[in-house]
Coordinates of N, CA and C in Angstrom, one line a residue:
X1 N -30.9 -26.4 17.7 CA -30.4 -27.4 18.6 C -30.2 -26.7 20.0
X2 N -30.7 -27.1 20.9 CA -30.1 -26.6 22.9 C -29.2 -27.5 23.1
X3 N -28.1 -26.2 23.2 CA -26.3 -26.6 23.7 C -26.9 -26.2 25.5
X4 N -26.6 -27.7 25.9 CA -26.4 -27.2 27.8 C -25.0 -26.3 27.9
X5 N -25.2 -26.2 28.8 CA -23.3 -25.5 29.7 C -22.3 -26.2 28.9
X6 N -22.4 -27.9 29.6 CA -21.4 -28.5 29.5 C -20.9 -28.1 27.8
X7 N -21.7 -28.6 27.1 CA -21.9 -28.6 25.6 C -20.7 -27.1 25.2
X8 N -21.5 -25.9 25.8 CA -20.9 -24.7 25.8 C -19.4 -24.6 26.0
X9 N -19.0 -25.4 26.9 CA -17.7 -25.4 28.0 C -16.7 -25.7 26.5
X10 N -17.0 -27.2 25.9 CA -16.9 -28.1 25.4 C -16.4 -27.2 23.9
X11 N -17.3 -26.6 23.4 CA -17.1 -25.5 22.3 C -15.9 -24.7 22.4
X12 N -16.3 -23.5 23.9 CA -15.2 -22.9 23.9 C -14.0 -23.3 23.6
X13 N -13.6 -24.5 24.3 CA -12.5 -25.1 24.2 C -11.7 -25.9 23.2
X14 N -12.9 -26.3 22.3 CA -11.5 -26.4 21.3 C -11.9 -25.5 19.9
X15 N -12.7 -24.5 20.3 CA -12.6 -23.5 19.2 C -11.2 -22.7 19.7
X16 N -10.4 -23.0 20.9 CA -9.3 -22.6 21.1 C -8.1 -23.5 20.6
X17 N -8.3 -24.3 20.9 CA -7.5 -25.8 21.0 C -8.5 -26.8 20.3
X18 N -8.2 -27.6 18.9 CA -8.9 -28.8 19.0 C -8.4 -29.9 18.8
X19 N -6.5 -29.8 19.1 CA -6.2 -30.7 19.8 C -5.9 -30.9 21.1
X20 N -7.2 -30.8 22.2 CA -6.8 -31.9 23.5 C -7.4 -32.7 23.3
X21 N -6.7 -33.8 24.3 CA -7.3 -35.1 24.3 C -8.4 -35.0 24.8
X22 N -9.4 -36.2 24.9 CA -10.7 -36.2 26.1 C -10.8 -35.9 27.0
X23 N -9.5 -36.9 27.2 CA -9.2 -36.5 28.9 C -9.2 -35.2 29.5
X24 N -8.5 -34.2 28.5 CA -8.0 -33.0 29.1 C -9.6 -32.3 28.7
X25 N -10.3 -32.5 27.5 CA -11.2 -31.9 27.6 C -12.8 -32.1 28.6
X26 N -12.6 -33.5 28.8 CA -13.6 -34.1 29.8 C -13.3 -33.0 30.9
X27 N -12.0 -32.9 31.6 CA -11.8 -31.9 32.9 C -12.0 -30.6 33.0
X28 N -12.0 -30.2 31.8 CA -12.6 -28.9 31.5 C -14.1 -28.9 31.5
X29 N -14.4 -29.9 31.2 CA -16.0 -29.8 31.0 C -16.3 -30.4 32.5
X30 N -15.9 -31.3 33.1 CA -16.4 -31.8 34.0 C -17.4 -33.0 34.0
X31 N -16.7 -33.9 33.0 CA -17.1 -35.5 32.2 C -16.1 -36.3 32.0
X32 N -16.3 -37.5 32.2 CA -15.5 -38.5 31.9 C -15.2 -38.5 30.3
X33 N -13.9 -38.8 30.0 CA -13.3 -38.9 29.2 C -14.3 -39.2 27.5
X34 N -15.1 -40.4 28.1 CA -16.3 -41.4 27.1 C -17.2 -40.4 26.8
X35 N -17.7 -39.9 27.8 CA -19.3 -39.1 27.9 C -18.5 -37.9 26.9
X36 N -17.5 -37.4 27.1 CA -16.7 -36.0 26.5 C -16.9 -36.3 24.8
X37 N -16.2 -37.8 24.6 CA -16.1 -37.9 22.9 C -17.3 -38.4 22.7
X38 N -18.5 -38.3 23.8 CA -20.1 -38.8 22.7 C -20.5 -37.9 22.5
X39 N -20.4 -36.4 23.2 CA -20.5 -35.3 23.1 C -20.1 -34.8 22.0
X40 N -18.8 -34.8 22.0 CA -18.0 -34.5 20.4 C -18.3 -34.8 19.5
X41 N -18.8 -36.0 19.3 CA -19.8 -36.8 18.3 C -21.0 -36.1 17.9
X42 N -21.3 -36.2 18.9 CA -23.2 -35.2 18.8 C -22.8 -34.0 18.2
X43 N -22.0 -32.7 18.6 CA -21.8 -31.9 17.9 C -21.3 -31.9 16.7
X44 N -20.4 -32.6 16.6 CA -20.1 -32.9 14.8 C -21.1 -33.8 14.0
X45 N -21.8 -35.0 14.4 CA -23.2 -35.1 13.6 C -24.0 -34.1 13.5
X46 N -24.2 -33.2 14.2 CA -25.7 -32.6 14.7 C -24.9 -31.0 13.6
X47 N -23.9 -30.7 13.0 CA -23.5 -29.8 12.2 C -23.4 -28.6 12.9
X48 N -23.1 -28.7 14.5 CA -22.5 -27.9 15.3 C -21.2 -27.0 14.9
X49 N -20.1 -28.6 14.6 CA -18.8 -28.6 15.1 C -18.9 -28.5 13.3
X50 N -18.5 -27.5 12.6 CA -18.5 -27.8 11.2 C -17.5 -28.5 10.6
X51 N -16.1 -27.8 11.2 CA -14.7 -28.8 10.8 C -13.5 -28.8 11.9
X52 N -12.5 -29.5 11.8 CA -11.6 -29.3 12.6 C -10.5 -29.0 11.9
X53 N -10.1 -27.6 12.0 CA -8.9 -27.2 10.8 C -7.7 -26.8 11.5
X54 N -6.6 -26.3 11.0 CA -5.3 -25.5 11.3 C -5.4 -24.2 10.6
X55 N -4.8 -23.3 11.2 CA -4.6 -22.2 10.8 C -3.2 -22.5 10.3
X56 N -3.1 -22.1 9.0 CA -1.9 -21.7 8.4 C -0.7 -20.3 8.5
X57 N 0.4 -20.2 8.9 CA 0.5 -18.8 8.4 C 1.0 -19.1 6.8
X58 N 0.5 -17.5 6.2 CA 0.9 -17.1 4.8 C 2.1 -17.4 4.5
X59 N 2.7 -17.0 5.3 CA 4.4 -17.2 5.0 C 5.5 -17.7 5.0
X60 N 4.8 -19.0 5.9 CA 4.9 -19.8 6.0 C 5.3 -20.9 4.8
X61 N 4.3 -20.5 3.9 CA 3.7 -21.7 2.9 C 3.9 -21.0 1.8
X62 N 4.5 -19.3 1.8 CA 4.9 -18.9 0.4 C 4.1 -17.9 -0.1
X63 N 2.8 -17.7 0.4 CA 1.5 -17.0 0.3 C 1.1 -15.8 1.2
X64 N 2.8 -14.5 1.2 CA 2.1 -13.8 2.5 C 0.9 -12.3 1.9
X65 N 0.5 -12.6 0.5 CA -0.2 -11.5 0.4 C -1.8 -12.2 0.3
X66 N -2.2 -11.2 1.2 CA -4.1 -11.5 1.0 C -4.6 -10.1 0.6
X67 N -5.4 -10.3 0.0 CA -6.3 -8.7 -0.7 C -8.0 -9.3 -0.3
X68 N -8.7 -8.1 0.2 CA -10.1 -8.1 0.5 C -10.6 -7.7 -0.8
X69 N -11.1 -8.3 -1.4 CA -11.8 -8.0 -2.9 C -13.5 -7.7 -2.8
X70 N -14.0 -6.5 -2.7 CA -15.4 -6.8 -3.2 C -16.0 -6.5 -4.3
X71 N -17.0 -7.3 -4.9 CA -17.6 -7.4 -6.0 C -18.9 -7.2 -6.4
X72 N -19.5 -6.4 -7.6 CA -20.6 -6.3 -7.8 C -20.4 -7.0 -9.1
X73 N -21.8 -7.9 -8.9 CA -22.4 -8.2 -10.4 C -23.2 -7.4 -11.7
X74 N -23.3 -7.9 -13.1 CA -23.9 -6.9 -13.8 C -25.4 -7.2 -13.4
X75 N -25.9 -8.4 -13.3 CA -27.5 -8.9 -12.7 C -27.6 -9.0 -11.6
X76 N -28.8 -9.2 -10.7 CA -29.4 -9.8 -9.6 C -30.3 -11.0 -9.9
X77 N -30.0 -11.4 -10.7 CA -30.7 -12.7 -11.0 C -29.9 -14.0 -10.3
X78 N -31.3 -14.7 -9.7 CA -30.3 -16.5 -9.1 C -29.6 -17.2 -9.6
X79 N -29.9 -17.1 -10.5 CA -28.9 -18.5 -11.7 C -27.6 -17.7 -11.8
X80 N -27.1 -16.2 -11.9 CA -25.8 -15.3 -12.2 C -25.2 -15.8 -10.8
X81 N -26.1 -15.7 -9.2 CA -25.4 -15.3 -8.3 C -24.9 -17.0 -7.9
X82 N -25.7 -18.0 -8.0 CA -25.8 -19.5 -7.7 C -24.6 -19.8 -8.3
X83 N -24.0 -19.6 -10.1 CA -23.3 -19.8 -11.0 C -21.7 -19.0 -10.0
X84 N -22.3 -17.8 -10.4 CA -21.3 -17.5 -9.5 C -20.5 -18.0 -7.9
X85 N -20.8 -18.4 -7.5 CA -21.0 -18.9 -5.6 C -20.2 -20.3 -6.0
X86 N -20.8 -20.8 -6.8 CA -19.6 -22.2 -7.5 C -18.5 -21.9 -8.2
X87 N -18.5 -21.3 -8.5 CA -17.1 -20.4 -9.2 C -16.2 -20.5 -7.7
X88 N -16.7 -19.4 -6.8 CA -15.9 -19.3 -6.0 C -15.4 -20.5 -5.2
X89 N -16.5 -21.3 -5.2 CA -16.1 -22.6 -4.4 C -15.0 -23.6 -4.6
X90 N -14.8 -23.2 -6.3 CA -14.0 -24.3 -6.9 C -12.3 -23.7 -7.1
X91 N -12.0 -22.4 -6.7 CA -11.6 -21.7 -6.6 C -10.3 -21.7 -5.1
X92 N -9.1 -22.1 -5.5 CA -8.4 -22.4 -3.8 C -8.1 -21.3 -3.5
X93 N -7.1 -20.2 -4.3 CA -7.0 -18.9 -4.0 C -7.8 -18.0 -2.9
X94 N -9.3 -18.6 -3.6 CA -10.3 -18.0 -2.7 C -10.3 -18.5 -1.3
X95 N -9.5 -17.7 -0.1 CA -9.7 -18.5 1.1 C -11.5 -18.0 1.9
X96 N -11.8 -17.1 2.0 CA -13.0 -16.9 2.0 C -14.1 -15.8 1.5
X97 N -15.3 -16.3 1.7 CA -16.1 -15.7 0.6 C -17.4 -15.3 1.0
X98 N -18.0 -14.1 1.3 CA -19.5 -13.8 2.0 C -20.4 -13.1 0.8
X99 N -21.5 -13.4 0.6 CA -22.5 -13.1 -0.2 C -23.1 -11.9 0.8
X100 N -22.9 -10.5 0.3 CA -23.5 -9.6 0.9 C -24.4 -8.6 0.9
X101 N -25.0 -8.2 1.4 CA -25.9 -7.0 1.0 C -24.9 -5.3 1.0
X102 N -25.8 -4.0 0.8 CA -25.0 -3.4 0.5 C -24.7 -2.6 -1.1
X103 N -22.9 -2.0 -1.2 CA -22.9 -1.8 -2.3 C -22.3 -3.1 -3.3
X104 N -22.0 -3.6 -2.4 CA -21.0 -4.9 -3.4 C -22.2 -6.1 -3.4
X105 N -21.9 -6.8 -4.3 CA -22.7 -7.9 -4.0 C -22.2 -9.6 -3.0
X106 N -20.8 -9.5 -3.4 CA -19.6 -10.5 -2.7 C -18.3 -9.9 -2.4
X107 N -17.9 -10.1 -1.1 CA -16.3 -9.9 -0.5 C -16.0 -11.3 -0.2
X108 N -14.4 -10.9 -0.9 CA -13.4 -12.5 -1.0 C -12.3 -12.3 0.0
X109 N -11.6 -13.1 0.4 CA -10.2 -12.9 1.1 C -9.7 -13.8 0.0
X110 N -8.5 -13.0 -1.1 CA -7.9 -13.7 -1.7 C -6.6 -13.8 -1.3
X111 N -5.8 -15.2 -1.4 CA -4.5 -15.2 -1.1 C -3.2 -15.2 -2.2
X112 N -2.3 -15.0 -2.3 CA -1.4 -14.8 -3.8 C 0.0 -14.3 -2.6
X113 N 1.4 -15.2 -3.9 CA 2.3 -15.0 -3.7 C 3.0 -13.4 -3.7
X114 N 2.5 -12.8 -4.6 CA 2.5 -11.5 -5.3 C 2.0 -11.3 -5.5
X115 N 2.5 -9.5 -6.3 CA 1.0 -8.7 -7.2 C 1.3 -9.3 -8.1
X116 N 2.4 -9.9 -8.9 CA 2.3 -10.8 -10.3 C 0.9 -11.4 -10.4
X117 N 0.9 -12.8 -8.9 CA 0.0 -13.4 -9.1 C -0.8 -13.3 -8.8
X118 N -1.3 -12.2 -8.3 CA -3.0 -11.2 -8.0 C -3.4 -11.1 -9.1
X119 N -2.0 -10.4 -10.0 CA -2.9 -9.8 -11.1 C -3.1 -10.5 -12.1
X120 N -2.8 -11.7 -12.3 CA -2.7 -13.2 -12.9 C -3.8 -13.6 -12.6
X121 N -4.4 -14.0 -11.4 CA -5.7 -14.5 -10.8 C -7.0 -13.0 -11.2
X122 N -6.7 -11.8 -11.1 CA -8.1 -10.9 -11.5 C -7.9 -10.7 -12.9
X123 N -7.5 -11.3 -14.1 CA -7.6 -11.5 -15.1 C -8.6 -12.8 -15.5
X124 N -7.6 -14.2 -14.8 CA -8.5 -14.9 -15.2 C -9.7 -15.2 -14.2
X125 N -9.9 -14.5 -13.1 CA -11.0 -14.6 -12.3 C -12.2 -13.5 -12.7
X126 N -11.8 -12.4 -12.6 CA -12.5 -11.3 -12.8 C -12.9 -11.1 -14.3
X127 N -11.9 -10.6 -15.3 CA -12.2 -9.9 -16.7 C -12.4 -11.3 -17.3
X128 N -12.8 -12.6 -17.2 CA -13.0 -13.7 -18.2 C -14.9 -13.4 -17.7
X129 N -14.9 -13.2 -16.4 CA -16.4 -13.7 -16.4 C -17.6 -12.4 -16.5
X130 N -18.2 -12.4 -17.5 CA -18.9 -11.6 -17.8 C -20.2 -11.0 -17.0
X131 N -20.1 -11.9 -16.2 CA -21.5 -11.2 -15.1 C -20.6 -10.3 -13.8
X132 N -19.6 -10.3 -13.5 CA -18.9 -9.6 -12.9 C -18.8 -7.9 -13.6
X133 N -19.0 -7.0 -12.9 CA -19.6 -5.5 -13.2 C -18.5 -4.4 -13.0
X134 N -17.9 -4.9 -11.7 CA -16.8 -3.9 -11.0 C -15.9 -5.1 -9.4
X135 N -14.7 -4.9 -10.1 CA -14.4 -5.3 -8.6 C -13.1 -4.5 -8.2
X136 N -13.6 -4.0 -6.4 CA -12.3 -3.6 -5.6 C -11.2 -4.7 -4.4
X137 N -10.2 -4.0 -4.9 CA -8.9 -4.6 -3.9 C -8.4 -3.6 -3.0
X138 N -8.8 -4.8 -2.0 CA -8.0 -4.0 -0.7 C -6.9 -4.5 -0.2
X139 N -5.8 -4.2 -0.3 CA -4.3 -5.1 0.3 C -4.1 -4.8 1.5
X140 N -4.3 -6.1 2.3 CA -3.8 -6.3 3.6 C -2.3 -6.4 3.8
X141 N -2.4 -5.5 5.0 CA -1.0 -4.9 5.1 C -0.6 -5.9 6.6
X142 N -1.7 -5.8 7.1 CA -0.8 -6.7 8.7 C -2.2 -7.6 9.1
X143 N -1.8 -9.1 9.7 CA -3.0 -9.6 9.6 C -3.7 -9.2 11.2
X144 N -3.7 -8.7 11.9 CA -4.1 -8.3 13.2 C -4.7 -9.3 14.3
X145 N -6.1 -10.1 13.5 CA -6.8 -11.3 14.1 C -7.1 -12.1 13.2
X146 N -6.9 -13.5 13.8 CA -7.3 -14.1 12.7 C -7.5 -15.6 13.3
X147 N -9.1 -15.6 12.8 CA -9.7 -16.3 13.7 C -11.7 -16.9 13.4
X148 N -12.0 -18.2 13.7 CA -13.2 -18.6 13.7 C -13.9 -19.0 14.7
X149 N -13.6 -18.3 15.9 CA -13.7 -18.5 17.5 C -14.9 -17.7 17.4
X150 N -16.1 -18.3 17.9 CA -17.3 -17.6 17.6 C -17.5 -17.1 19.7
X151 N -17.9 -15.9 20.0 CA -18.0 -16.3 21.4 C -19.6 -16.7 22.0
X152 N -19.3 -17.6 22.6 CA -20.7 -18.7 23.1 C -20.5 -18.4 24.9
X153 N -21.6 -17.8 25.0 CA -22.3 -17.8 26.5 C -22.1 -19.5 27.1
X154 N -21.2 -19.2 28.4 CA -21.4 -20.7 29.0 C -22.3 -20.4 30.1

């Protein structure tokens, strides 16, 4: 898809913010209020704008430990890695999840109240599923950035 400027302007700003109004974001962009939310439309039909979320904090909500987990499988076969990939999907703990090349095959960002409940979740996540080979934890110790702000040329 060709994002114009405006389009661009339009992105930056509420991958910062995606709650302003039209209004406020029309003047950023330099569009009437209407033209701004047909725009907004188009990017979210057109599978631009993928979602409009909140950032949570962890500890907020009870959840301040995350661990970077990566994982190698025992196969490279499609139907192990596909099977697997739905696993993770179904999976809330799992806050995110990249299919990689490399020595691992997947890195997770898992979230848990504790190491109780880490080690609760790589019991029944890890040691129940048999195509899983080896997995490492990394515990995050401070979150530093945290963020889906992609940077787009205006």
């Amino acid at each position: 898809m060709d994002l114009d400027r405006i389009d661009r302007k339009i992105l930056n700003a509420v991958q910062r913010n995606n709650r302003l109004t039209t209004e406020e974001l029309g003047e950023l962009a330099g569009l009437s209020p209407t033209a701004c939310q047909r725009r907004l439309k188009r990017l979210r039909d057109d599978g631009v704008i993928q979602a409009d979320v909140s950032v949570i904090s962890p500890e907020a909500v009870g959840r301040p430990m995350l661990m970077l987990v990566s994982i190698s499988l025992e196969r490279d076969r499609a139907d192990i890695i596909d099977r697997f990939k739905q696993t993770i999907r179904r999976t809330p703990e799992i806050m995110s999840a990249y299919y990689v090349t490399g020595e691992a095959d997947f890195v997770l960002t898992v979230s848990a109240r504790d190491m109780a409940e880490y080690e609760a979740f790589t019991r029944r996540f890890f040691y129940e599923q048999p195509e899983v080979k080896i997995f490492k934890t990394t515990v995050v110790m401070d979150r530093i950035k945290v963020s889906f702000s992609l940077p787009i040329d205006e």
